[in-house]
Short mmCIF file of C-alpha atoms in Angstrom, two decimals:
data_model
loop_
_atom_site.label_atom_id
_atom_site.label_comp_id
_atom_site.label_asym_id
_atom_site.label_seq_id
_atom_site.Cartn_x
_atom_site.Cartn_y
_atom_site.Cartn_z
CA UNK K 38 51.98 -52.55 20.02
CA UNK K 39 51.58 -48.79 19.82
CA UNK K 40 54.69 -46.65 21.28
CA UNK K 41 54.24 -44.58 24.26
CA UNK K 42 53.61 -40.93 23.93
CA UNK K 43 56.27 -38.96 23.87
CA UNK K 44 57.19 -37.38 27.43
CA UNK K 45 57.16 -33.57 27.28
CA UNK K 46 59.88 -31.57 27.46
CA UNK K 47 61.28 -27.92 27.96
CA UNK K 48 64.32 -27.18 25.45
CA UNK K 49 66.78 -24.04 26.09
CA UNK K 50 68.75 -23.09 22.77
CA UNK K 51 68.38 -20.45 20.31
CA UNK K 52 64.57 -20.48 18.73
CA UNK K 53 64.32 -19.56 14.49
CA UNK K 54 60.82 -18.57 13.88
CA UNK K 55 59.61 -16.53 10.85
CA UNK K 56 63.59 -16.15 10.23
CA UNK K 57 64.78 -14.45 13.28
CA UNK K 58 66.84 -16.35 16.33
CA UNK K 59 66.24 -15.82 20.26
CA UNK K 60 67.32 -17.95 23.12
CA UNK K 61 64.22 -19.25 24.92
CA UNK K 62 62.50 -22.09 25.92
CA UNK K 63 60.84 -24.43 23.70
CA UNK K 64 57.99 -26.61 25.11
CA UNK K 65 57.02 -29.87 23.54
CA UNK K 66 53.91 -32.63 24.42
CA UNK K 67 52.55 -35.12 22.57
CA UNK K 68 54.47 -34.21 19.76
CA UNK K 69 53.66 -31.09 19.33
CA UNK K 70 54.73 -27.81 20.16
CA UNK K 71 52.61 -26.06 22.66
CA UNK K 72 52.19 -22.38 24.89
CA UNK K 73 52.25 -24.75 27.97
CA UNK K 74 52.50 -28.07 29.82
CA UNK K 75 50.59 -27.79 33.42
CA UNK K 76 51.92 -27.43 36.36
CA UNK K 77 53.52 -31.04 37.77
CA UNK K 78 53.62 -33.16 35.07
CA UNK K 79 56.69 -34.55 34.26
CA UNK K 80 59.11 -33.82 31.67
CA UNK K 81 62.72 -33.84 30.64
CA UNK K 82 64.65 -30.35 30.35
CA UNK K 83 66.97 -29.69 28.09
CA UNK K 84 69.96 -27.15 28.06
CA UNK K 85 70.70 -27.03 24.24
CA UNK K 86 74.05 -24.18 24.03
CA UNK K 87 75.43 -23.23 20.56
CA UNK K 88 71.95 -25.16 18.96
CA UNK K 89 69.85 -23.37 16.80
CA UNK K 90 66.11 -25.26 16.41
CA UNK K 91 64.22 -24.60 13.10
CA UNK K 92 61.28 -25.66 11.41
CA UNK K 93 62.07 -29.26 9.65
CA UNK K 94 62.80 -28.68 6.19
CA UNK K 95 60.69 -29.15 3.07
CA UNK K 96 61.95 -30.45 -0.54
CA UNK K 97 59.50 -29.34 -3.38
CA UNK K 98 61.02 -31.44 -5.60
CA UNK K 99 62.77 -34.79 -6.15
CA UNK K 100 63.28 -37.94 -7.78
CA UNK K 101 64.08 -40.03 -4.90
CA UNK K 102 65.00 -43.28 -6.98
CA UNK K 103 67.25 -41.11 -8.82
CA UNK K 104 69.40 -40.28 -5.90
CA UNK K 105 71.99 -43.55 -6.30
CA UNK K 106 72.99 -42.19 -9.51
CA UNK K 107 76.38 -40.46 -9.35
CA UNK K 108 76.64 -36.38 -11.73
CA UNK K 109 77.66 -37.66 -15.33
CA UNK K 110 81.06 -36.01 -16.51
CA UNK K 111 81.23 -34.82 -20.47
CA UNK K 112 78.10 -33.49 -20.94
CA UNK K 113 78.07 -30.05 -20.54
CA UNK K 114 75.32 -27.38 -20.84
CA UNK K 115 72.28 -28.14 -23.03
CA UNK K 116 69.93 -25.81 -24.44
CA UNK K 117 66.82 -27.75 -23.11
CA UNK K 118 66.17 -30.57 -20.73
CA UNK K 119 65.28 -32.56 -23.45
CA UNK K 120 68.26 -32.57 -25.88
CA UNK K 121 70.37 -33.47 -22.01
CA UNK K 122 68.14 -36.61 -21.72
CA UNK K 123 69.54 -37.59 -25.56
CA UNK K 124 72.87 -37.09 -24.71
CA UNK K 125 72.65 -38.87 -21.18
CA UNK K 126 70.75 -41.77 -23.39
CA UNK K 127 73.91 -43.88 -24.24
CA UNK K 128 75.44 -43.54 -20.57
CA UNK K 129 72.96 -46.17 -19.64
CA UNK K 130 75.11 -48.49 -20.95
CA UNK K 131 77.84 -47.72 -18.82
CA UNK K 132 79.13 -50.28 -16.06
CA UNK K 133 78.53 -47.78 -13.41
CA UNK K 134 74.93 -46.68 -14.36
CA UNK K 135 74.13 -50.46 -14.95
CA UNK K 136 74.66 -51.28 -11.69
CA UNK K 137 72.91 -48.58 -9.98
CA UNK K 138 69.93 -49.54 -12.45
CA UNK K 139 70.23 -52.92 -10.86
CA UNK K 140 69.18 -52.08 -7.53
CA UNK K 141 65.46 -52.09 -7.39
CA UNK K 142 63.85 -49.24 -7.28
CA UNK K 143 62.36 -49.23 -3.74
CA UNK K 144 65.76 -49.43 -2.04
CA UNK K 145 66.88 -46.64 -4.07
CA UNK K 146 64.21 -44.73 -2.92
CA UNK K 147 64.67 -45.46 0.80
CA UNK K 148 68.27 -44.13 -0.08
CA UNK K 149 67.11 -41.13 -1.54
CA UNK K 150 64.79 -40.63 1.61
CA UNK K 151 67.72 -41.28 3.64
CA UNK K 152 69.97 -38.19 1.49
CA UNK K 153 66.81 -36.07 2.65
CA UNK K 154 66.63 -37.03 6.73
CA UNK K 155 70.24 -36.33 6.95
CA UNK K 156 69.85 -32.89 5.74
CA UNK K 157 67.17 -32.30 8.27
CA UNK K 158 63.81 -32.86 5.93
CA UNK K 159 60.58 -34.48 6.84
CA UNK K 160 58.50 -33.61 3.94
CA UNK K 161 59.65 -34.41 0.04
CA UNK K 162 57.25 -33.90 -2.98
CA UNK K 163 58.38 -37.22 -5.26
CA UNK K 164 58.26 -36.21 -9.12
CA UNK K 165 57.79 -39.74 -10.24
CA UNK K 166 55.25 -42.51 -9.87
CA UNK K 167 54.35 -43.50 -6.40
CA UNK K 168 56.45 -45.89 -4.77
CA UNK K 169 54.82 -48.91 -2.64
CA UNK K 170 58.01 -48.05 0.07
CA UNK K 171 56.33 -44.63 0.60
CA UNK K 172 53.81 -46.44 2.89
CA UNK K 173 56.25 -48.40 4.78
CA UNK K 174 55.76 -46.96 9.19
CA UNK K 175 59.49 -46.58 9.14
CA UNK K 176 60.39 -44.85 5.65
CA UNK K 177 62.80 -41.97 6.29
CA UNK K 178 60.57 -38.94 5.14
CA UNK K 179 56.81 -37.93 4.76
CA UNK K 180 56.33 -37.75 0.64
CA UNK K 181 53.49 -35.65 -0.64
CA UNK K 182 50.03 -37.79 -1.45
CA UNK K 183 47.84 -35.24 -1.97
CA UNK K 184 48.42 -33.62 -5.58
CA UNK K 185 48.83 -34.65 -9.72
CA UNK K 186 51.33 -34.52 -11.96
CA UNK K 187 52.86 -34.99 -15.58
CA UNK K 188 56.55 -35.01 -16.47
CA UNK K 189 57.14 -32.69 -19.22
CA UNK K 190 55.34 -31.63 -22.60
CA UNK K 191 57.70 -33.14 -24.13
CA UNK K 192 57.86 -36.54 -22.35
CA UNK K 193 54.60 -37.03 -20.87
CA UNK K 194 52.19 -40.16 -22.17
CA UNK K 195 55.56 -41.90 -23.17
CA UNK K 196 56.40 -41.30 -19.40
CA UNK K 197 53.81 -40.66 -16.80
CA UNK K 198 50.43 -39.19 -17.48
CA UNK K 199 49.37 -37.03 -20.54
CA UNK K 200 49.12 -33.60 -19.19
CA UNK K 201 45.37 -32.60 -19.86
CA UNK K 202 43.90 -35.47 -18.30
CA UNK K 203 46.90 -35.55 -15.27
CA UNK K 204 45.23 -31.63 -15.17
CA UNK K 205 41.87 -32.29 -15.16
CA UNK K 206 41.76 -35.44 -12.65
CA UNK K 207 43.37 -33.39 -9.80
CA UNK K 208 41.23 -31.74 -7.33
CA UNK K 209 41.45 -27.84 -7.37
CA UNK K 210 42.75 -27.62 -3.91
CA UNK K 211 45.80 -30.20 -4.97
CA UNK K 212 49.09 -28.97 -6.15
CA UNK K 213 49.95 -30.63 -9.65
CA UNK K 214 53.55 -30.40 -10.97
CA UNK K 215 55.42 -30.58 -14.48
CA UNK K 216 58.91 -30.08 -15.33
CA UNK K 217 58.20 -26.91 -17.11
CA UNK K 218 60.48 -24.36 -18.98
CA UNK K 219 63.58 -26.32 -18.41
CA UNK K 220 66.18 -25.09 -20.45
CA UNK K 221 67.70 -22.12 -22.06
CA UNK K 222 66.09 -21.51 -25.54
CA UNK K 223 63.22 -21.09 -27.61
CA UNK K 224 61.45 -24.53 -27.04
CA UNK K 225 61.47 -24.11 -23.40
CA UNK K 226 60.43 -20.35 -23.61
CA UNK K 227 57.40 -21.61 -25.48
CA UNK K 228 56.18 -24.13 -22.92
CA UNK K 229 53.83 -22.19 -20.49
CA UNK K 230 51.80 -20.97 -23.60
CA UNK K 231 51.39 -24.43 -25.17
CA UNK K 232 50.50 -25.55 -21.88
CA UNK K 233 47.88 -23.04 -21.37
CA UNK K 234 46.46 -23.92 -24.77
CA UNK K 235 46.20 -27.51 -23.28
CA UNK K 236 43.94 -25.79 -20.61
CA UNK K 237 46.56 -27.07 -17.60
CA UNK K 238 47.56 -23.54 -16.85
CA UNK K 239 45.79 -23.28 -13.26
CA UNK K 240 46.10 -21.95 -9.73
CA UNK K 241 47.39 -25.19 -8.76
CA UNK K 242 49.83 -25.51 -10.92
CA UNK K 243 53.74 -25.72 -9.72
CA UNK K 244 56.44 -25.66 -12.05
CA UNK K 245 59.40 -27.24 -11.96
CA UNK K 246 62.75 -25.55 -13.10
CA UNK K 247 60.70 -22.66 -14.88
CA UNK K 248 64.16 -21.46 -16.00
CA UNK K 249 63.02 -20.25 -19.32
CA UNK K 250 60.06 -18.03 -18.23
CA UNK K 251 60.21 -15.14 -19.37
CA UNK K 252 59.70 -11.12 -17.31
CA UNK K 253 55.78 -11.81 -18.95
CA UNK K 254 55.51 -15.54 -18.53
CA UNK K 255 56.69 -15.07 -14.73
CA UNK K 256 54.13 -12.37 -14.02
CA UNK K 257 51.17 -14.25 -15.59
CA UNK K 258 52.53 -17.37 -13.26
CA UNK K 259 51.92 -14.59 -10.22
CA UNK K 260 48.42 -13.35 -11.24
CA UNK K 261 47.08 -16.93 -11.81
CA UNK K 262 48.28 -17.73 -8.29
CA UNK K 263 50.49 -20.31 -9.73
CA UNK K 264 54.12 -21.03 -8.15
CA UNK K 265 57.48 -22.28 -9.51
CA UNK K 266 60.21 -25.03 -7.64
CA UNK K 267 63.94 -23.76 -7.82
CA UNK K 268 66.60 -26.05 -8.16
CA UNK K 269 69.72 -23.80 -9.01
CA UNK K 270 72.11 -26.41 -8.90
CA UNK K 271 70.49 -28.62 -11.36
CA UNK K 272 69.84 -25.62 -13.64
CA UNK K 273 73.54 -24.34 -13.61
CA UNK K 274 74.66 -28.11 -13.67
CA UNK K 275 72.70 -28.89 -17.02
CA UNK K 276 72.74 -25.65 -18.13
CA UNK K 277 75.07 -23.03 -17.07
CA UNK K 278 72.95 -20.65 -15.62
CA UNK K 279 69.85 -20.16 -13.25
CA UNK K 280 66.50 -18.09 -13.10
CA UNK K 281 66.28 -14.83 -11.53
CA UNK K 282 64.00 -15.83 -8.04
CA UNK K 283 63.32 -12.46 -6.76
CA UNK K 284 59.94 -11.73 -8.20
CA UNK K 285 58.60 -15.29 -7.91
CA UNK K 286 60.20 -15.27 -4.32
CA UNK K 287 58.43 -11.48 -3.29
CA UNK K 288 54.68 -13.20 -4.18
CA UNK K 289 55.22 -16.35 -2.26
CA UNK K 290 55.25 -18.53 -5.93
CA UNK K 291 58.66 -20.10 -5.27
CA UNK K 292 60.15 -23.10 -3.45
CA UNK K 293 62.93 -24.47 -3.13
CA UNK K 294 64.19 -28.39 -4.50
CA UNK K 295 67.23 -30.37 -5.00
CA UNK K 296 66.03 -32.50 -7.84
CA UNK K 297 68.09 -35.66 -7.33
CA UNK K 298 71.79 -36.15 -7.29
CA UNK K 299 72.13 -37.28 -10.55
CA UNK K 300 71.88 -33.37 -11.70
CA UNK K 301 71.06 -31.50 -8.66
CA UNK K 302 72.43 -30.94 -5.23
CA UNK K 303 73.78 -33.24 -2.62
CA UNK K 304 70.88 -32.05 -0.42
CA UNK K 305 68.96 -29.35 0.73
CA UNK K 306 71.14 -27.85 3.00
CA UNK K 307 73.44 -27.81 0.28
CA UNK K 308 70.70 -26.40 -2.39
CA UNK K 309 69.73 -23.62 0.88
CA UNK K 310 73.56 -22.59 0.15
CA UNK K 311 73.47 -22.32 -3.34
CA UNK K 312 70.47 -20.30 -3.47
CA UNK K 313 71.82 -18.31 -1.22
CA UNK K 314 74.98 -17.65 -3.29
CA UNK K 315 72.94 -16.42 -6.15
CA UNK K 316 72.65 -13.11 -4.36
CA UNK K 317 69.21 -12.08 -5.50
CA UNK K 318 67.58 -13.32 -2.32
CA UNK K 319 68.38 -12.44 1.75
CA UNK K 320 69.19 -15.92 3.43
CA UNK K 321 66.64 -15.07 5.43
CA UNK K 322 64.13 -15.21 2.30
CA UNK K 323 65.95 -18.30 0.70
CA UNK K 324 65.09 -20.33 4.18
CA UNK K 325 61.45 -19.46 3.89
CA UNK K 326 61.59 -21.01 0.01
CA UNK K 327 62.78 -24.52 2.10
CA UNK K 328 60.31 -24.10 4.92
CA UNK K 329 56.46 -21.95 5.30
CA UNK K 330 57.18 -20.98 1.38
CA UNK K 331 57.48 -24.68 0.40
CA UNK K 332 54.28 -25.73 2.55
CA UNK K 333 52.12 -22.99 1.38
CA UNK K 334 52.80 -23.85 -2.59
CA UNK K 335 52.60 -27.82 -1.78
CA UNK K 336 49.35 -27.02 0.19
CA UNK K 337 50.36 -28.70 3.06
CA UNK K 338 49.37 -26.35 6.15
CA UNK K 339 51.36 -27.14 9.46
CA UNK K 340 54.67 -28.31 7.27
CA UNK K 341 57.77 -26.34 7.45
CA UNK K 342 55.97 -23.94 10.08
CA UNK K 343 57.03 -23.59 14.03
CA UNK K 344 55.30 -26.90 14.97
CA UNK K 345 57.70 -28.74 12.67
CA UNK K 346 61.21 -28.03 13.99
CA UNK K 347 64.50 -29.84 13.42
CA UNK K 348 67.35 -29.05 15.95
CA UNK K 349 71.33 -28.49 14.13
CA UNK K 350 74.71 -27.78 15.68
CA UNK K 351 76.71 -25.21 13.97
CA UNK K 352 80.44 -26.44 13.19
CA UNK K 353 81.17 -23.52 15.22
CA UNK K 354 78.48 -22.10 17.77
CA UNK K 355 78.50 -18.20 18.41
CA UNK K 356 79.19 -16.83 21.34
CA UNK K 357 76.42 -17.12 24.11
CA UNK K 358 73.44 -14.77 23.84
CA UNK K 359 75.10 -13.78 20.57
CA UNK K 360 72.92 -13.88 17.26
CA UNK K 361 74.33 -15.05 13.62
CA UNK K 362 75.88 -12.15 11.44
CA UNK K 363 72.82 -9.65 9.87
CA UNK K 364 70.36 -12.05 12.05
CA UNK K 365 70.09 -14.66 9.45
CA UNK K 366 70.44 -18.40 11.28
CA UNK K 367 70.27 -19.67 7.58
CA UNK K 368 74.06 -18.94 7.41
CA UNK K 369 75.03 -21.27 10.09
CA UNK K 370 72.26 -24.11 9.36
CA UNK K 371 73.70 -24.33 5.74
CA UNK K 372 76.97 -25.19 7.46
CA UNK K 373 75.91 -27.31 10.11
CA UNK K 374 77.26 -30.66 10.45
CA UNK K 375 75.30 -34.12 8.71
CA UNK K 376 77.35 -36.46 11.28
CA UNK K 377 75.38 -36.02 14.14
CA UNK K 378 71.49 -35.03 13.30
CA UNK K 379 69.08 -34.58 15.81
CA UNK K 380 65.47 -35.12 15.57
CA UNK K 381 62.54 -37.07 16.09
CA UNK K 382 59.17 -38.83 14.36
CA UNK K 383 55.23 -38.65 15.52
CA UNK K 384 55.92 -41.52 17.89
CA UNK K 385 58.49 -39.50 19.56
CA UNK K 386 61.28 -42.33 18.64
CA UNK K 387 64.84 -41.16 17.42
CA UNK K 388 63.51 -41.58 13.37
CA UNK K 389 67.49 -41.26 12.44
CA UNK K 390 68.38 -43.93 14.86
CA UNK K 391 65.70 -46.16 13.62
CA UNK K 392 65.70 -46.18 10.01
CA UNK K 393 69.98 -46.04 10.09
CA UNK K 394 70.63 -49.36 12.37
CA UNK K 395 71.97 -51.53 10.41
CA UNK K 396 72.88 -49.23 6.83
CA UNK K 397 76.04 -47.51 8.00
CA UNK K 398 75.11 -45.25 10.57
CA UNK K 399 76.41 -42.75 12.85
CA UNK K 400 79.54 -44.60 13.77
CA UNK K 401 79.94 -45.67 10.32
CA UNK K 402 80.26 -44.16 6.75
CA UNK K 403 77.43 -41.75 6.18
CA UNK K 404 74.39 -44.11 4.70
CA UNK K 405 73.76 -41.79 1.70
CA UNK K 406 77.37 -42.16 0.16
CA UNK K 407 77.40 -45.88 0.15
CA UNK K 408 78.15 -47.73 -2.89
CA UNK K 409 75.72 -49.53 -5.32
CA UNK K 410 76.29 -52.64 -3.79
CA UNK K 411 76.18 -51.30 -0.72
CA UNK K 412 72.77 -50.02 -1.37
CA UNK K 413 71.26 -53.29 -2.04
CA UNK K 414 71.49 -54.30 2.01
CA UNK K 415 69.53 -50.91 2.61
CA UNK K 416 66.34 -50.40 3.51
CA UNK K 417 63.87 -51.16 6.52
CA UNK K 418 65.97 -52.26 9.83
CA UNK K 419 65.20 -55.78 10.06
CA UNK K 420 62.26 -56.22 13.37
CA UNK K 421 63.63 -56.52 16.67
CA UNK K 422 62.23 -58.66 19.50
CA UNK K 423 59.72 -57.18 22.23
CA UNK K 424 62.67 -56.77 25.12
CA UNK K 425 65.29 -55.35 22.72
CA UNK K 426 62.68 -52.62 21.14
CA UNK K 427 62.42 -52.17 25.29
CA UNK K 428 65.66 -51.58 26.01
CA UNK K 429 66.23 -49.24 23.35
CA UNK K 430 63.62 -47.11 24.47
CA UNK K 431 65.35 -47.65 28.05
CA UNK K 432 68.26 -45.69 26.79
CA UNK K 433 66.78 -43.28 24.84
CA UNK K 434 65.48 -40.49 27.66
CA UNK K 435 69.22 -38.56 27.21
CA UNK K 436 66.46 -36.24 24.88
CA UNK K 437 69.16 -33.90 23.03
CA UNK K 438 66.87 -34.03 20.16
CA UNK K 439 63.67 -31.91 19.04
CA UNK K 440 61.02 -33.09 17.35
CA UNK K 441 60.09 -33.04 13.90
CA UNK K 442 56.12 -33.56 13.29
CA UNK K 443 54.39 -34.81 10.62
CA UNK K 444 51.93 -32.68 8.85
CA UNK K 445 48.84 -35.03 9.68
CA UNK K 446 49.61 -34.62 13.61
CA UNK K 447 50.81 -30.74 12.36
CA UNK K 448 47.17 -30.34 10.86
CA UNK K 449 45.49 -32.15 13.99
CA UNK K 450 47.06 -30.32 16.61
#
């Protein structure tokens, strides 16, 4: 039985669009945003004070079975992503890591799907083979079909495709990612020209980490109309220090990604701030690398753009008719509240409400900090009957939320 269509609705509260914040009225049908809804035709209207409603977020990169694992202490910074795998080799023994391993691997990728609807993200690029989950109606986030991928130079055929052939079997007009230039010194400085001599140096390509690019490496990424995916906190995490986004981030050749939370951030929101901290970008510019920026370098047209939007309380709303500090809403999304998110699927249906019954959720302890054994009871809310599905809907038309469309319908409309 196919749900109804969602009933369109007028919502007052302060508008982000291309980075800027006015109070107006937002107008929703079918899903979609829209210039107008005739004349009679019902629809609920919303007063939303102290809200600010943005384009639903976009992760470029992830490993979203990865997300269960808790930030291993005693490492420290690496020269290369490769010698930090060798030393995080003989933690796999470890009681903790063991029983995280334990859980199967579809459950921890609902979880890590979970970490990324809490944070107010519908679309996730998944750096790892494709999960059977992923096609589940009621999995937390959209994750990226269309593109190709390898995991490293150094890993890939033991792990994943072998580059060339990952390179050549994806379409032109597909984004295909590789961990690329992760690390501080010579072997990761080396990596974009050995991968060029491979002949997988194309427009399509998007690299993850890139950290050891150098002024030349970054500009030839530029003029080949290639693009980069930041993850700052893994990069300072594993190895003390970051890349410098500005140039990457003037072309439109940068997004922005948490990597998972076993070196990265807790989510994106978090990630937006610690971008922003860097300094070398205007939180205006670091929003775009989580929202059009992202879509444009995944290829996905209609994600992260003005018919995607996700609705956030700040902790503590401005002053009416008052806009944040310097005009950047970034600085009060990045410190907006996970307890109560608001936003909504293609059916129109509370997705947060759905996908959290039963795992933890809003009256509970927050679903993505649950232990390993808690984990193993997540996943898909077990099927309700007809009437109860009907009385949920019943109670659902207090609409504080705004909704957050997937890219097909994005692409459609």
């Amino acid at each position: 039985m196919r749900s109804p269509a969602p009933v369109p609705a007028s919502i007052r509260a302060r508008i982000v669009e291309e980075g800027l914040a006015s109070e107006r009225t937002l107008l929703l049908a079918d899903g979609l945003v829209v210039e107008c809804i005739a004349a009679g035709v019902p629809r609920y209207a919303v007063d939303l004070p102290g809200h600010l409603v943005f384009p639903a977020l976009v992760n470029a990169h992830d490993h979203l079975q990865l997300n269960a694992f808790a930030r291993p202490e005693g490492i420290g910074p690496k020269a290369n992503s490769y010698d930090w795998i060798d030393a995080f080799r003989p933690r796999l023994d470890e009681p903790a890591v063991k029983a995280v391993r334990r859980i199967p691997s579809a459950t921890r990728a609902w979880h890590g799907g979970l970490k990324n609807l809490l944070s107010g993200t519908l679309l996730v690029a998944h750096h790892d083979p494709w999960e059977e989950v992923f096609d589940a109606p009621d999995f937390p986030v959209d994750v990226l079909r269309a593109f190709g991928w390898s995991h490293s130079l150094g890993l890939a055929g033991r792990y994943g495709p072998a580059v060339a052939e990952s390179f050549a079997a994806t379409p032109p007009a597909d984004p295909w990612f590789i961990h690329l230039a992760e690390g501080v010194d010579a072997v990761a400085a080396a990596e974009l020209s050995r991968l060029e001599e491979l002949g997988a140096f194309g427009p399509n390509g998007v690299f993850v980490h890139g950290l050891g690019l150098g002024p030349a490496d970054v500009a030839r990424v530029v003029e080949r109309g290639a693009g980069v995916v930041w993850c700052p906190s893994s990069n300072l995490f594993m190895f003390g220090r970051t890349l410098d986004p500005a140039l990457l981030a003037t072309n439109g050749a940068l997004a922005l990604g948490t990597d998972s939370r076993l070196t990265g951030a807790f989510d994106l929101l978090s990630e937006l701030r610690t971008a922003a901290a860097n300094g070398a970008l205007s939180p205006l510019a670091v929003l775009r690398l989580a929202t059009s920026g992202a879509a444009r370098l995944l290829r996905v047209p209609g994600a992260g753009g003005p018919r995607a939007v996700a609705a956030r309380r700040p902790r503590r709303p401005p002053r009416p008719g008052r806009r944040p500090v310097g005009g950047a809403p970034f600085r009060e999304s990045g410190r907006s509240a996970r307890r109560h998110p608001a936003w909504r699927s293609r059916s129109g249906r509370s997705r947060f409400r759905r996908v959290v019954r039963g795992c933890g959720g809003p009256g509970g302890r927050h679903p993505s900090r649950r232990s390993p054994q808690a984990l193993c009871r997540l996943g898909p809310p077990a099927p309700r009957g007809r009437r109860a599905r009907a009385g949920a809907r019943r109670r659902e038309p207090r609409l504080h939320v705004v909704t957050g469309v997937r890219p097909d319908v994005a692409r459609r409309g």
